Amino acid sequence: MKLVDMKITDFVNVLGSDAPAPGGGSASALAASVGSALTMMVAELTVGKKKYAEYDDVMKQVLIDAKKSKCRTA
């Protein structure tokens, strides 16, 4: 089974075993993808809101960058 097709619980269980893969690189890629997704969530919750209008342009760029980053690690 390919790592990208694994459920998170299966991935974590294999990661903690004596199997050679997944390893640290795969775990780091997963952590980076989760971080990018959380950054996207914050940007999505900010963009277009009157309360945060002064940050709209910055958050739109953050959203673009986070989407690119997520795609590189996923």
mmCIF file of the N, C-alpha and C atoms, coordinates in Angstrom:
data_MODEL
# 
_entry.id   MODEL 
# 
loop_
_atom_site.group_PDB 
_atom_site.id 
_atom_site.type_symbol 
_atom_site.label_atom_id 
_atom_site.label_alt_id 
_atom_site.label_comp_id 
_atom_site.label_asym_id 
_atom_site.label_entity_id 
_atom_site.label_seq_id 
_atom_site.pdbx_PDB_ins_code 
_atom_site.Cartn_x 
_atom_site.Cartn_y 
_atom_site.Cartn_z 
_atom_site.occupancy 
_atom_site.B_iso_or_equiv 
_atom_site.pdbx_formal_charge 
_atom_site.auth_seq_id 
_atom_site.auth_comp_id 
_atom_site.auth_asym_id 
_atom_site.auth_atom_id 
_atom_site.pdbx_PDB_model_num 
ATOM 1   N N  . MET A 1 1  ? 0.845   -1.183 0.000  1.00 0.00 ? 1  MET A N  1 
ATOM 2   C CA . MET A 1 1  ? 0.000   0.000  0.000  1.00 0.00 ? 1  MET A CA 1 
ATOM 3   C C  . MET A 1 1  ? 0.895   1.252  0.000  1.00 0.00 ? 1  MET A C  1 
ATOM 4   N N  . LYS A 1 2  ? 0.512   2.220  -0.819 1.00 0.00 ? 2  LYS A N  1 
ATOM 5   C CA . LYS A 1 2  ? 1.243   3.484  -0.865 1.00 0.00 ? 2  LYS A CA 1 
ATOM 6   C C  . LYS A 1 2  ? 0.956   4.287  0.396  1.00 0.00 ? 2  LYS A C  1 
ATOM 7   N N  . LEU A 1 3  ? 1.967   5.025  0.859  1.00 0.00 ? 3  LEU A N  1 
ATOM 8   C CA . LEU A 1 3  ? 1.791   5.826  2.073  1.00 0.00 ? 3  LEU A CA 1 
ATOM 9   C C  . LEU A 1 3  ? 0.647   6.816  1.946  1.00 0.00 ? 3  LEU A C  1 
ATOM 10  N N  . VAL A 1 4  ? 0.474   7.414  0.771  1.00 0.00 ? 4  VAL A N  1 
ATOM 11  C CA . VAL A 1 4  ? -0.580  8.417  0.596  1.00 0.00 ? 4  VAL A CA 1 
ATOM 12  C C  . VAL A 1 4  ? -1.975  7.806  0.650  1.00 0.00 ? 4  VAL A C  1 
ATOM 13  N N  . ASP A 1 5  ? -2.066  6.499  0.530  1.00 0.00 ? 5  ASP A N  1 
ATOM 14  C CA . ASP A 1 5  ? -3.363  5.825  0.586  1.00 0.00 ? 5  ASP A CA 1 
ATOM 15  C C  . ASP A 1 5  ? -3.700  5.299  1.984  1.00 0.00 ? 5  ASP A C  1 
ATOM 16  N N  . MET A 1 6  ? -2.768  5.456  2.924  1.00 0.00 ? 6  MET A N  1 
ATOM 17  C CA . MET A 1 6  ? -2.970  4.932  4.274  1.00 0.00 ? 6  MET A CA 1 
ATOM 18  C C  . MET A 1 6  ? -3.850  5.864  5.104  1.00 0.00 ? 6  MET A C  1 
ATOM 19  N N  . LYS A 1 7  ? -4.624  5.267  6.001  1.00 0.00 ? 7  LYS A N  1 
ATOM 20  C CA . LYS A 1 7  ? -5.319  6.050  7.017  1.00 0.00 ? 7  LYS A CA 1 
ATOM 21  C C  . LYS A 1 7  ? -4.258  6.560  7.990  1.00 0.00 ? 7  LYS A C  1 
ATOM 22  N N  . ILE A 1 8  ? -4.551  7.686  8.633  1.00 0.00 ? 8  ILE A N  1 
ATOM 23  C CA . ILE A 1 8  ? -3.593  8.273  9.568  1.00 0.00 ? 8  ILE A CA 1 
ATOM 24  C C  . ILE A 1 8  ? -3.244  7.279  10.680 1.00 0.00 ? 8  ILE A C  1 
ATOM 25  N N  . THR A 1 9  ? -4.220  6.583  11.205 1.00 0.00 ? 9  THR A N  1 
ATOM 26  C CA . THR A 1 9  ? -3.945  5.626  12.289 1.00 0.00 ? 9  THR A CA 1 
ATOM 27  C C  . THR A 1 9  ? -3.022  4.509  11.809 1.00 0.00 ? 9  THR A C  1 
ATOM 28  N N  . ASP A 1 10 ? -3.224  4.027  10.584 1.00 0.00 ? 10 ASP A N  1 
ATOM 29  C CA . ASP A 1 10 ? -2.344  2.989  10.041 1.00 0.00 ? 10 ASP A CA 1 
ATOM 30  C C  . ASP A 1 10 ? -0.930  3.533  9.835  1.00 0.00 ? 10 ASP A C  1 
ATOM 31  N N  . PHE A 1 11 ? -0.844  4.760  9.307  1.00 0.00 ? 11 PHE A N  1 
ATOM 32  C CA . PHE A 1 11 ? 0.452   5.403  9.092  1.00 0.00 ? 11 PHE A CA 1 
ATOM 33  C C  . PHE A 1 11 ? 1.219   5.500  10.401 1.00 0.00 ? 11 PHE A C  1 
ATOM 34  N N  . VAL A 1 12 ? 0.557   5.968  11.447 1.00 0.00 ? 12 VAL A N  1 
ATOM 35  C CA . VAL A 1 12 ? 1.205   6.136  12.755 1.00 0.00 ? 12 VAL A CA 1 
ATOM 36  C C  . VAL A 1 12 ? 1.625   4.789  13.325 1.00 0.00 ? 12 VAL A C  1 
ATOM 37  N N  . ASN A 1 13 ? 0.793   3.781  13.160 1.00 0.00 ? 13 ASN A N  1 
ATOM 38  C CA . ASN A 1 13 ? 1.143   2.459  13.677 1.00 0.00 ? 13 ASN A CA 1 
ATOM 39  C C  . ASN A 1 13 ? 2.372   1.897  12.968 1.00 0.00 ? 13 ASN A C  1 
ATOM 40  N N  . VAL A 1 14 ? 2.445   2.031  11.655 1.00 0.00 ? 14 VAL A N  1 
ATOM 41  C CA . VAL A 1 14 ? 3.610   1.541  10.912 1.00 0.00 ? 14 VAL A CA 1 
ATOM 42  C C  . VAL A 1 14 ? 4.827   2.394  11.237 1.00 0.00 ? 14 VAL A C  1 
ATOM 43  N N  . LEU A 1 15 ? 4.628   3.701  11.397 1.00 0.00 ? 15 LEU A N  1 
ATOM 44  C CA . LEU A 1 15 ? 5.729   4.598  11.743 1.00 0.00 ? 15 LEU A CA 1 
ATOM 45  C C  . LEU A 1 15 ? 6.394   4.175  13.055 1.00 0.00 ? 15 LEU A C  1 
ATOM 46  N N  . GLY A 1 16 ? 5.612   3.688  13.988 1.00 0.00 ? 16 GLY A N  1 
ATOM 47  C CA . GLY A 1 16 ? 6.134   3.268  15.281 1.00 0.00 ? 16 GLY A CA 1 
ATOM 48  C C  . GLY A 1 16 ? 6.631   1.838  15.326 1.00 0.00 ? 16 GLY A C  1 
ATOM 49  N N  . SER A 1 17 ? 6.652   1.180  14.193 1.00 0.00 ? 17 SER A N  1 
ATOM 50  C CA . SER A 1 17 ? 7.103   -0.215 14.144 1.00 0.00 ? 17 SER A CA 1 
ATOM 51  C C  . SER A 1 17 ? 8.563   -0.304 13.693 1.00 0.00 ? 17 SER A C  1 
ATOM 52  N N  . ASP A 1 18 ? 9.024   -1.528 13.462 1.00 0.00 ? 18 ASP A N  1 
ATOM 53  C CA . ASP A 1 18 ? 10.387  -1.731 12.982 1.00 0.00 ? 18 ASP A CA 1 
ATOM 54  C C  . ASP A 1 18 ? 10.497  -1.684 11.459 1.00 0.00 ? 18 ASP A C  1 
ATOM 55  N N  . ALA A 1 19 ? 9.400   -1.288 10.790 1.00 0.00 ? 19 ALA A N  1 
ATOM 56  C CA . ALA A 1 19 ? 9.413   -1.175 9.327  1.00 0.00 ? 19 ALA A CA 1 
ATOM 57  C C  . ALA A 1 19 ? 10.314  -0.008 8.916  1.00 0.00 ? 19 ALA A C  1 
ATOM 58  N N  . PRO A 1 20 ? 11.053  -0.173 7.800  1.00 0.00 ? 20 PRO A N  1 
ATOM 59  C CA . PRO A 1 20 ? 11.951  0.897  7.365  1.00 0.00 ? 20 PRO A CA 1 
ATOM 60  C C  . PRO A 1 20 ? 11.232  2.129  6.820  1.00 0.00 ? 20 PRO A C  1 
ATOM 61  N N  . ALA A 1 21 ? 10.019  1.944  6.394  1.00 0.00 ? 21 ALA A N  1 
ATOM 62  C CA . ALA A 1 21 ? 9.239   3.079  5.868  1.00 0.00 ? 21 ALA A CA 1 
ATOM 63  C C  . ALA A 1 21 ? 7.815   2.932  6.359  1.00 0.00 ? 21 ALA A C  1 
ATOM 64  N N  . PRO A 1 22 ? 7.136   3.970  6.703  1.00 0.00 ? 22 PRO A N  1 
ATOM 65  C CA . PRO A 1 22 ? 7.563   5.354  6.614  1.00 0.00 ? 22 PRO A CA 1 
ATOM 66  C C  . PRO A 1 22 ? 8.618   5.675  7.669  1.00 0.00 ? 22 PRO A C  1 
ATOM 67  N N  . GLY A 1 23 ? 9.344   6.728  7.378  1.00 0.00 ? 23 GLY A N  1 
ATOM 68  C CA . GLY A 1 23 ? 10.379  7.172  8.302  1.00 0.00 ? 23 GLY A CA 1 
ATOM 69  C C  . GLY A 1 23 ? 10.208  8.635  8.638  1.00 0.00 ? 23 GLY A C  1 
ATOM 70  N N  . GLY A 1 24 ? 11.293  9.228  9.073  1.00 0.00 ? 24 GLY A N  1 
ATOM 71  C CA . GLY A 1 24 ? 11.261  10.620 9.505  1.00 0.00 ? 24 GLY A CA 1 
ATOM 72  C C  . GLY A 1 24 ? 10.852  11.590 8.414  1.00 0.00 ? 24 GLY A C  1 
ATOM 73  N N  . GLY A 1 25 ? 11.281  11.319 7.186  1.00 0.00 ? 25 GLY A N  1 
ATOM 74  C CA . GLY A 1 25 ? 10.916  12.214 6.080  1.00 0.00 ? 25 GLY A CA 1 
ATOM 75  C C  . GLY A 1 25 ? 9.425   12.219 5.819  1.00 0.00 ? 25 GLY A C  1 
ATOM 76  N N  . SER A 1 26 ? 8.828   11.040 5.854  1.00 0.00 ? 26 SER A N  1 
ATOM 77  C CA . SER A 1 26 ? 7.377   10.940 5.636  1.00 0.00 ? 26 SER A CA 1 
ATOM 78  C C  . SER A 1 26 ? 6.606   11.601 6.775  1.00 0.00 ? 26 SER A C  1 
ATOM 79  N N  . ALA A 1 27 ? 7.086   11.396 7.991  1.00 0.00 ? 27 ALA A N  1 
ATOM 80  C CA . ALA A 1 27 ? 6.433   12.025 9.147  1.00 0.00 ? 27 ALA A CA 1 
ATOM 81  C C  . ALA A 1 27 ? 6.552   13.541 9.065  1.00 0.00 ? 27 ALA A C  1 
ATOM 82  N N  . SER A 1 28 ? 7.714   14.017 8.650  1.00 0.00 ? 28 SER A N  1 
ATOM 83  C CA . SER A 1 28 ? 7.911   15.466 8.512  1.00 0.00 ? 28 SER A CA 1 
ATOM 84  C C  . SER A 1 28 ? 7.013   16.044 7.422  1.00 0.00 ? 28 SER A C  1 
ATOM 85  N N  . ALA A 1 29 ? 6.866   15.318 6.321  1.00 0.00 ? 29 ALA A N  1 
ATOM 86  C CA . ALA A 1 29 ? 5.993   15.780 5.238  1.00 0.00 ? 29 ALA A CA 1 
ATOM 87  C C  . ALA A 1 29 ? 4.542   15.865 5.704  1.00 0.00 ? 29 ALA A C  1 
ATOM 88  N N  . LEU A 1 30 ? 4.112   14.883 6.478  1.00 0.00 ? 30 LEU A N  1 
ATOM 89  C CA . LEU A 1 30 ? 2.750   14.917 7.012  1.00 0.00 ? 30 LEU A CA 1 
ATOM 90  C C  . LEU A 1 30 ? 2.569   16.110 7.944  1.00 0.00 ? 30 LEU A C  1 
ATOM 91  N N  . ALA A 1 31 ? 3.531   16.340 8.823  1.00 0.00 ? 31 ALA A N  1 
ATOM 92  C CA . ALA A 1 31 ? 3.448   17.465 9.751  1.00 0.00 ? 31 ALA A CA 1 
ATOM 93  C C  . ALA A 1 31 ? 3.419   18.797 8.994  1.00 0.00 ? 31 ALA A C  1 
ATOM 94  N N  . ALA A 1 32 ? 4.224   18.904 7.944  1.00 0.00 ? 32 ALA A N  1 
ATOM 95  C CA . ALA A 1 32 ? 4.240   20.137 7.150  1.00 0.00 ? 32 ALA A CA 1 
ATOM 96  C C  . ALA A 1 32 ? 2.908   20.345 6.440  1.00 0.00 ? 32 ALA A C  1 
ATOM 97  N N  . SER A 1 33 ? 2.319   19.281 5.925  1.00 0.00 ? 33 SER A N  1 
ATOM 98  C CA . SER A 1 33 ? 1.023   19.390 5.260  1.00 0.00 ? 33 SER A CA 1 
ATOM 99  C C  . SER A 1 33 ? -0.069  19.837 6.227  1.00 0.00 ? 33 SER A C  1 
ATOM 100 N N  . VAL A 1 34 ? -0.047  19.283 7.428  1.00 0.00 ? 34 VAL A N  1 
ATOM 101 C CA . VAL A 1 34 ? -1.021  19.674 8.446  1.00 0.00 ? 34 VAL A CA 1 
ATOM 102 C C  . VAL A 1 34 ? -0.824  21.143 8.821  1.00 0.00 ? 34 VAL A C  1 
ATOM 103 N N  . GLY A 1 35 ? 0.416   21.568 8.966  1.00 0.00 ? 35 GLY A N  1 
ATOM 104 C CA . GLY A 1 35 ? 0.703   22.964 9.277  1.00 0.00 ? 35 GLY A CA 1 
ATOM 105 C C  . GLY A 1 35 ? 0.205   23.899 8.185  1.00 0.00 ? 35 GLY A C  1 
ATOM 106 N N  . SER A 1 36 ? 0.422   23.516 6.930  1.00 0.00 ? 36 SER A N  1 
ATOM 107 C CA . SER A 1 36 ? -0.063  24.323 5.809  1.00 0.00 ? 36 SER A CA 1 
ATOM 108 C C  . SER A 1 36 ? -1.582  24.395 5.804  1.00 0.00 ? 36 SER A C  1 
ATOM 109 N N  . ALA A 1 37 ? -2.219  23.266 6.083  1.00 0.00 ? 37 ALA A N  1 
ATOM 110 C CA . ALA A 1 37 ? -3.684  23.241 6.105  1.00 0.00 ? 37 ALA A CA 1 
ATOM 111 C C  . ALA A 1 37 ? -4.235  24.132 7.217  1.00 0.00 ? 37 ALA A C  1 
ATOM 112 N N  . LEU A 1 38 ? -3.587  24.136 8.373  1.00 0.00 ? 38 LEU A N  1 
ATOM 113 C CA . LEU A 1 38 ? -4.037  25.003 9.473  1.00 0.00 ? 38 LEU A CA 1 
ATOM 114 C C  . LEU A 1 38 ? -3.825  26.479 9.120  1.00 0.00 ? 38 LEU A C  1 
ATOM 115 N N  . THR A 1 39 ? -2.734  26.773 8.440  1.00 0.00 ? 39 THR A N  1 
ATOM 116 C CA . THR A 1 39 ? -2.500  28.146 7.982  1.00 0.00 ? 39 THR A CA 1 
ATOM 117 C C  . THR A 1 39 ? -3.581  28.556 7.001  1.00 0.00 ? 39 THR A C  1 
ATOM 118 N N  . MET A 1 40 ? -3.953  27.645 6.093  1.00 0.00 ? 40 MET A N  1 
ATOM 119 C CA . MET A 1 40 ? -5.031  27.922 5.142  1.00 0.00 ? 40 MET A CA 1 
ATOM 120 C C  . MET A 1 40 ? -6.342  28.176 5.870  1.00 0.00 ? 40 MET A C  1 
ATOM 121 N N  . MET A 1 41 ? -6.612  27.408 6.912  1.00 0.00 ? 41 MET A N  1 
ATOM 122 C CA . MET A 1 41 ? -7.849  27.580 7.667  1.00 0.00 ? 41 MET A CA 1 
ATOM 123 C C  . MET A 1 41 ? -7.929  28.988 8.256  1.00 0.00 ? 41 MET A C  1 
ATOM 124 N N  . VAL A 1 42 ? -6.832  29.434 8.866  1.00 0.00 ? 42 VAL A N  1 
ATOM 125 C CA . VAL A 1 42 ? -6.820  30.769 9.456  1.00 0.00 ? 42 VAL A CA 1 
ATOM 126 C C  . VAL A 1 42 ? -7.021  31.830 8.380  1.00 0.00 ? 42 VAL A C  1 
ATOM 127 N N  . ALA A 1 43 ? -6.330  31.667 7.243  1.00 0.00 ? 43 ALA A N  1 
ATOM 128 C CA . ALA A 1 43 ? -6.473  32.632 6.158  1.00 0.00 ? 43 ALA A CA 1 
ATOM 129 C C  . ALA A 1 43 ? -7.911  32.643 5.626  1.00 0.00 ? 43 ALA A C  1 
ATOM 130 N N  . GLU A 1 44 ? -8.497  31.475 5.462  1.00 0.00 ? 44 GLU A N  1 
ATOM 131 C CA . GLU A 1 44 ? -9.882  31.387 4.971  1.00 0.00 ? 44 GLU A CA 1 
ATOM 132 C C  . GLU A 1 44 ? -10.860 32.047 5.935  1.00 0.00 ? 44 GLU A C  1 
ATOM 133 N N  . LEU A 1 45 ? -10.577 31.939 7.229  1.00 0.00 ? 45 LEU A N  1 
ATOM 134 C CA . LEU A 1 45 ? -11.452 32.551 8.230  1.00 0.00 ? 45 LEU A CA 1 
ATOM 135 C C  . LEU A 1 45 ? -11.256 34.063 8.334  1.00 0.00 ? 45 LEU A C  1 
ATOM 136 N N  . THR A 1 46 ? -10.174 34.574 7.740  1.00 0.00 ? 46 THR A N  1 
ATOM 137 C CA . THR A 1 46 ? -9.835  35.993 7.829  1.00 0.00 ? 46 THR A CA 1 
ATOM 138 C C  . THR A 1 46 ? -10.206 36.766 6.574  1.00 0.00 ? 46 THR A C  1 
ATOM 139 N N  . VAL A 1 47 ? -9.921  36.180 5.407  1.00 0.00 ? 47 VAL A N  1 
ATOM 140 C CA . VAL A 1 47 ? -10.151 36.867 4.124  1.00 0.00 ? 47 VAL A CA 1 
ATOM 141 C C  . VAL A 1 47 ? -11.640 37.202 3.958  1.00 0.00 ? 47 VAL A C  1 
ATOM 142 N N  . GLY A 1 48 ? -11.890 38.439 3.594  1.00 0.00 ? 48 GLY A N  1 
ATOM 143 C CA . GLY A 1 48 ? -13.255 38.876 3.313  1.00 0.00 ? 48 GLY A CA 1 
ATOM 144 C C  . GLY A 1 48 ? -14.065 39.293 4.532  1.00 0.00 ? 48 GLY A C  1 
ATOM 145 N N  . LYS A 1 49 ? -13.465 39.227 5.705  1.00 0.00 ? 49 LYS A N  1 
ATOM 146 C CA . LYS A 1 49 ? -14.190 39.621 6.920  1.00 0.00 ? 49 LYS A CA 1 
ATOM 147 C C  . LYS A 1 49 ? -13.938 41.102 7.195  1.00 0.00 ? 49 LYS A C  1 
ATOM 148 N N  . LYS A 1 50 ? -15.022 41.831 7.422  1.00 0.00 ? 50 LYS A N  1 
ATOM 149 C CA . LYS A 1 50 ? -14.921 43.271 7.674  1.00 0.00 ? 50 LYS A CA 1 
ATOM 150 C C  . LYS A 1 50 ? -13.991 43.571 8.851  1.00 0.00 ? 50 LYS A C  1 
ATOM 151 N N  . LYS A 1 51 ? -14.076 42.759 9.879  1.00 0.00 ? 51 LYS A N  1 
ATOM 152 C CA . LYS A 1 51 ? -13.277 42.947 11.079 1.00 0.00 ? 51 LYS A CA 1 
ATOM 153 C C  . LYS A 1 51 ? -11.769 42.915 10.777 1.00 0.00 ? 51 LYS A C  1 
ATOM 154 N N  . TYR A 1 52 ? -11.372 42.157 9.751  1.00 0.00 ? 52 TYR A N  1 
ATOM 155 C CA . TYR A 1 52 ? -9.962  41.999 9.420  1.00 0.00 ? 52 TYR A CA 1 
ATOM 156 C C  . TYR A 1 52 ? -9.611  42.609 8.065  1.00 0.00 ? 52 TYR A C  1 
ATOM 157 N N  . ALA A 1 53 ? -10.373 43.565 7.625  1.00 0.00 ? 53 ALA A N  1 
ATOM 158 C CA . ALA A 1 53 ? -10.196 44.159 6.293  1.00 0.00 ? 53 ALA A CA 1 
ATOM 159 C C  . ALA A 1 53 ? -8.782  44.683 6.061  1.00 0.00 ? 53 ALA A C  1 
ATOM 160 N N  . GLU A 1 54 ? -8.162  45.224 7.079  1.00 0.00 ? 54 GLU A N  1 
ATOM 161 C CA . GLU A 1 54 ? -6.809  45.779 6.900  1.00 0.00 ? 54 GLU A CA 1 
ATOM 162 C C  . GLU A 1 54 ? -5.769  44.699 6.592  1.00 0.00 ? 54 GLU A C  1 
ATOM 163 N N  . TYR A 1 55 ? -6.089  43.438 6.870  1.00 0.00 ? 55 TYR A N  1 
ATOM 164 C CA . TYR A 1 55 ? -5.167  42.335 6.626  1.00 0.00 ? 55 TYR A CA 1 
ATOM 165 C C  . TYR A 1 55 ? -5.539  41.516 5.391  1.00 0.00 ? 55 TYR A C  1 
ATOM 166 N N  . ASP A 1 56 ? -6.558  41.937 4.682  1.00 0.00 ? 56 ASP A N  1 
ATOM 167 C CA . ASP A 1 56 ? -7.101  41.145 3.582  1.00 0.00 ? 56 ASP A CA 1 
ATOM 168 C C  . ASP A 1 56 ? -6.047  40.808 2.521  1.00 0.00 ? 56 ASP A C  1 
ATOM 169 N N  . ASP A 1 57 ? -5.299  41.789 2.066  1.00 0.00 ? 57 ASP A N  1 
ATOM 170 C CA . ASP A 1 57 ? -4.302  41.539 1.024  1.00 0.00 ? 57 ASP A CA 1 
ATOM 171 C C  . ASP A 1 57 ? -3.210  40.590 1.512  1.00 0.00 ? 57 ASP A C  1 
ATOM 172 N N  . VAL A 1 58 ? -2.758  40.794 2.730  1.00 0.00 ? 58 VAL A N  1 
ATOM 173 C CA . VAL A 1 58 ? -1.721  39.923 3.286  1.00 0.00 ? 58 VAL A CA 1 
ATOM 174 C C  . VAL A 1 58 ? -2.237  38.500 3.419  1.00 0.00 ? 58 VAL A C  1 
ATOM 175 N N  . MET A 1 59 ? -3.444  38.348 3.941  1.00 0.00 ? 59 MET A N  1 
ATOM 176 C CA . MET A 1 59 ? -3.993  37.010 4.151  1.00 0.00 ? 59 MET A CA 1 
ATOM 177 C C  . MET A 1 59 ? -4.305  36.304 2.836  1.00 0.00 ? 59 MET A C  1 
ATOM 178 N N  . LYS A 1 60 ? -4.662  37.050 1.805  1.00 0.00 ? 60 LYS A N  1 
ATOM 179 C CA . LYS A 1 60 ? -4.854  36.432 0.488  1.00 0.00 ? 60 LYS A CA 1 
ATOM 180 C C  . LYS A 1 60 ? -3.540  35.837 -0.003 1.00 0.00 ? 60 LYS A C  1 
ATOM 181 N N  . GLN A 1 61 ? -2.438  36.562 0.216  1.00 0.00 ? 61 GLN A N  1 
ATOM 182 C CA . GLN A 1 61 ? -1.131  36.043 -0.186 1.00 0.00 ? 61 GLN A CA 1 
ATOM 183 C C  . GLN A 1 61 ? -0.728  34.854 0.684  1.00 0.00 ? 61 GLN A C  1 
ATOM 184 N N  . VAL A 1 62 ? -1.015  34.923 1.974  1.00 0.00 ? 62 VAL A N  1 
ATOM 185 C CA . VAL A 1 62 ? -0.738  33.792 2.871  1.00 0.00 ? 62 VAL A CA 1 
ATOM 186 C C  . VAL A 1 62 ? -1.485  32.559 2.380  1.00 0.00 ? 62 VAL A C  1 
ATOM 187 N N  . LEU A 1 63 ? -2.721  32.735 1.980  1.00 0.00 ? 63 LEU A N  1 
ATOM 188 C CA . LEU A 1 63 ? -3.529  31.628 1.489  1.00 0.00 ? 63 LEU A CA 1 
ATOM 189 C C  . LEU A 1 63 ? -2.914  31.023 0.225  1.00 0.00 ? 63 LEU A C  1 
ATOM 190 N N  . ILE A 1 64 ? -2.487  31.854 -0.699 1.00 0.00 ? 64 ILE A N  1 
ATOM 191 C CA . ILE A 1 64 ? -1.847  31.372 -1.929 1.00 0.00 ? 64 ILE A CA 1 
ATOM 192 C C  . ILE A 1 64 ? -0.583  30.582 -1.588 1.00 0.00 ? 64 ILE A C  1 
ATOM 193 N N  . ASP A 1 65 ? 0.245   31.146 -0.730 1.00 0.00 ? 65 ASP A N  1 
ATOM 194 C CA . ASP A 1 65 ? 1.503   30.497 -0.352 1.00 0.00 ? 65 ASP A CA 1 
ATOM 195 C C  . ASP A 1 65 ? 1.265   29.183 0.391  1.00 0.00 ? 65 ASP A C  1 
ATOM 196 N N  . ALA A 1 66 ? 0.299   29.165 1.276  1.00 0.00 ? 66 ALA A N  1 
ATOM 197 C CA . ALA A 1 66 ? 0.001   27.943 2.036  1.00 0.00 ? 66 ALA A CA 1 
ATOM 198 C C  . ALA A 1 66 ? -0.512  26.843 1.114  1.00 0.00 ? 66 ALA A C  1 
ATOM 199 N N  . LYS A 1 67 ? -1.333  27.207 0.133  1.00 0.00 ? 67 LYS A N  1 
ATOM 200 C CA . LYS A 1 67 ? -1.825  26.207 -0.827 1.00 0.00 ? 67 LYS A CA 1 
ATOM 201 C C  . LYS A 1 67 ? -0.674  25.614 -1.622 1.00 0.00 ? 67 LYS A C  1 
ATOM 202 N N  . LYS A 1 68 ? 0.270   26.451 -2.033 1.00 0.00 ? 68 LYS A N  1 
ATOM 203 C CA . LYS A 1 68 ? 1.449   25.952 -2.762 1.00 0.00 ? 68 LYS A CA 1 
ATOM 204 C C  . LYS A 1 68 ? 2.258   25.030 -1.870 1.00 0.00 ? 68 LYS A C  1 
ATOM 205 N N  . SER A 1 69 ? 2.460   25.430 -0.633 1.00 0.00 ? 69 SER A N  1 
ATOM 206 C CA . SER A 1 69 ? 3.245   24.638 0.308  1.00 0.00 ? 69 SER A CA 1 
ATOM 207 C C  . SER A 1 69 ? 2.572   23.295 0.588  1.00 0.00 ? 69 SER A C  1 
ATOM 208 N N  . LYS A 1 70 ? 1.289   23.313 0.768  1.00 0.00 ? 70 LYS A N  1 
ATOM 209 C CA . LYS A 1 70 ? 0.544   22.079 1.029  1.00 0.00 ? 70 LYS A CA 1 
ATOM 210 C C  . LYS A 1 70 ? 0.673   21.111 -0.122 1.00 0.00 ? 70 LYS A C  1 
ATOM 211 N N  . CYS A 1 71 ? 0.617   21.629 -1.333 1.00 0.00 ? 71 CYS A N  1 
ATOM 212 C CA . CYS A 1 71 ? 0.724   20.777 -2.517 1.00 0.00 ? 71 CYS A CA 1 
ATOM 213 C C  . CYS A 1 71 ? 2.112   20.169 -2.655 1.00 0.00 ? 71 CYS A C  1 
ATOM 214 N N  . ARG A 1 72 ? 3.128   20.861 -2.227 1.00 0.00 ? 72 ARG A N  1 
ATOM 215 C CA . ARG A 1 72 ? 4.492   20.344 -2.314 1.00 0.00 ? 72 ARG A CA 1 
ATOM 216 C C  . ARG A 1 72 ? 4.722   19.204 -1.343 1.00 0.00 ? 72 ARG A C  1 
ATOM 217 N N  . THR A 1 73 ? 4.039   19.232 -0.215 1.00 0.00 ? 73 THR A N  1 
ATOM 218 C CA . THR A 1 73 ? 4.313   18.230 0.819  1.00 0.00 ? 73 THR A CA 1 
ATOM 219 C C  . THR A 1 73 ? 3.328   17.081 0.809  1.00 0.00 ? 73 THR A C  1 
ATOM 220 N N  . ALA A 1 74 ? 2.172   17.289 0.197  1.00 0.00 ? 74 ALA A N  1 
ATOM 221 C CA . ALA A 1 74 ? 1.159   16.233 0.225  1.00 0.00 ? 74 ALA A CA 1 
ATOM 222 C C  . ALA A 1 74 ? 1.438   15.168 -0.810 1.00 0.00 ? 74 ALA A C  1 
# 
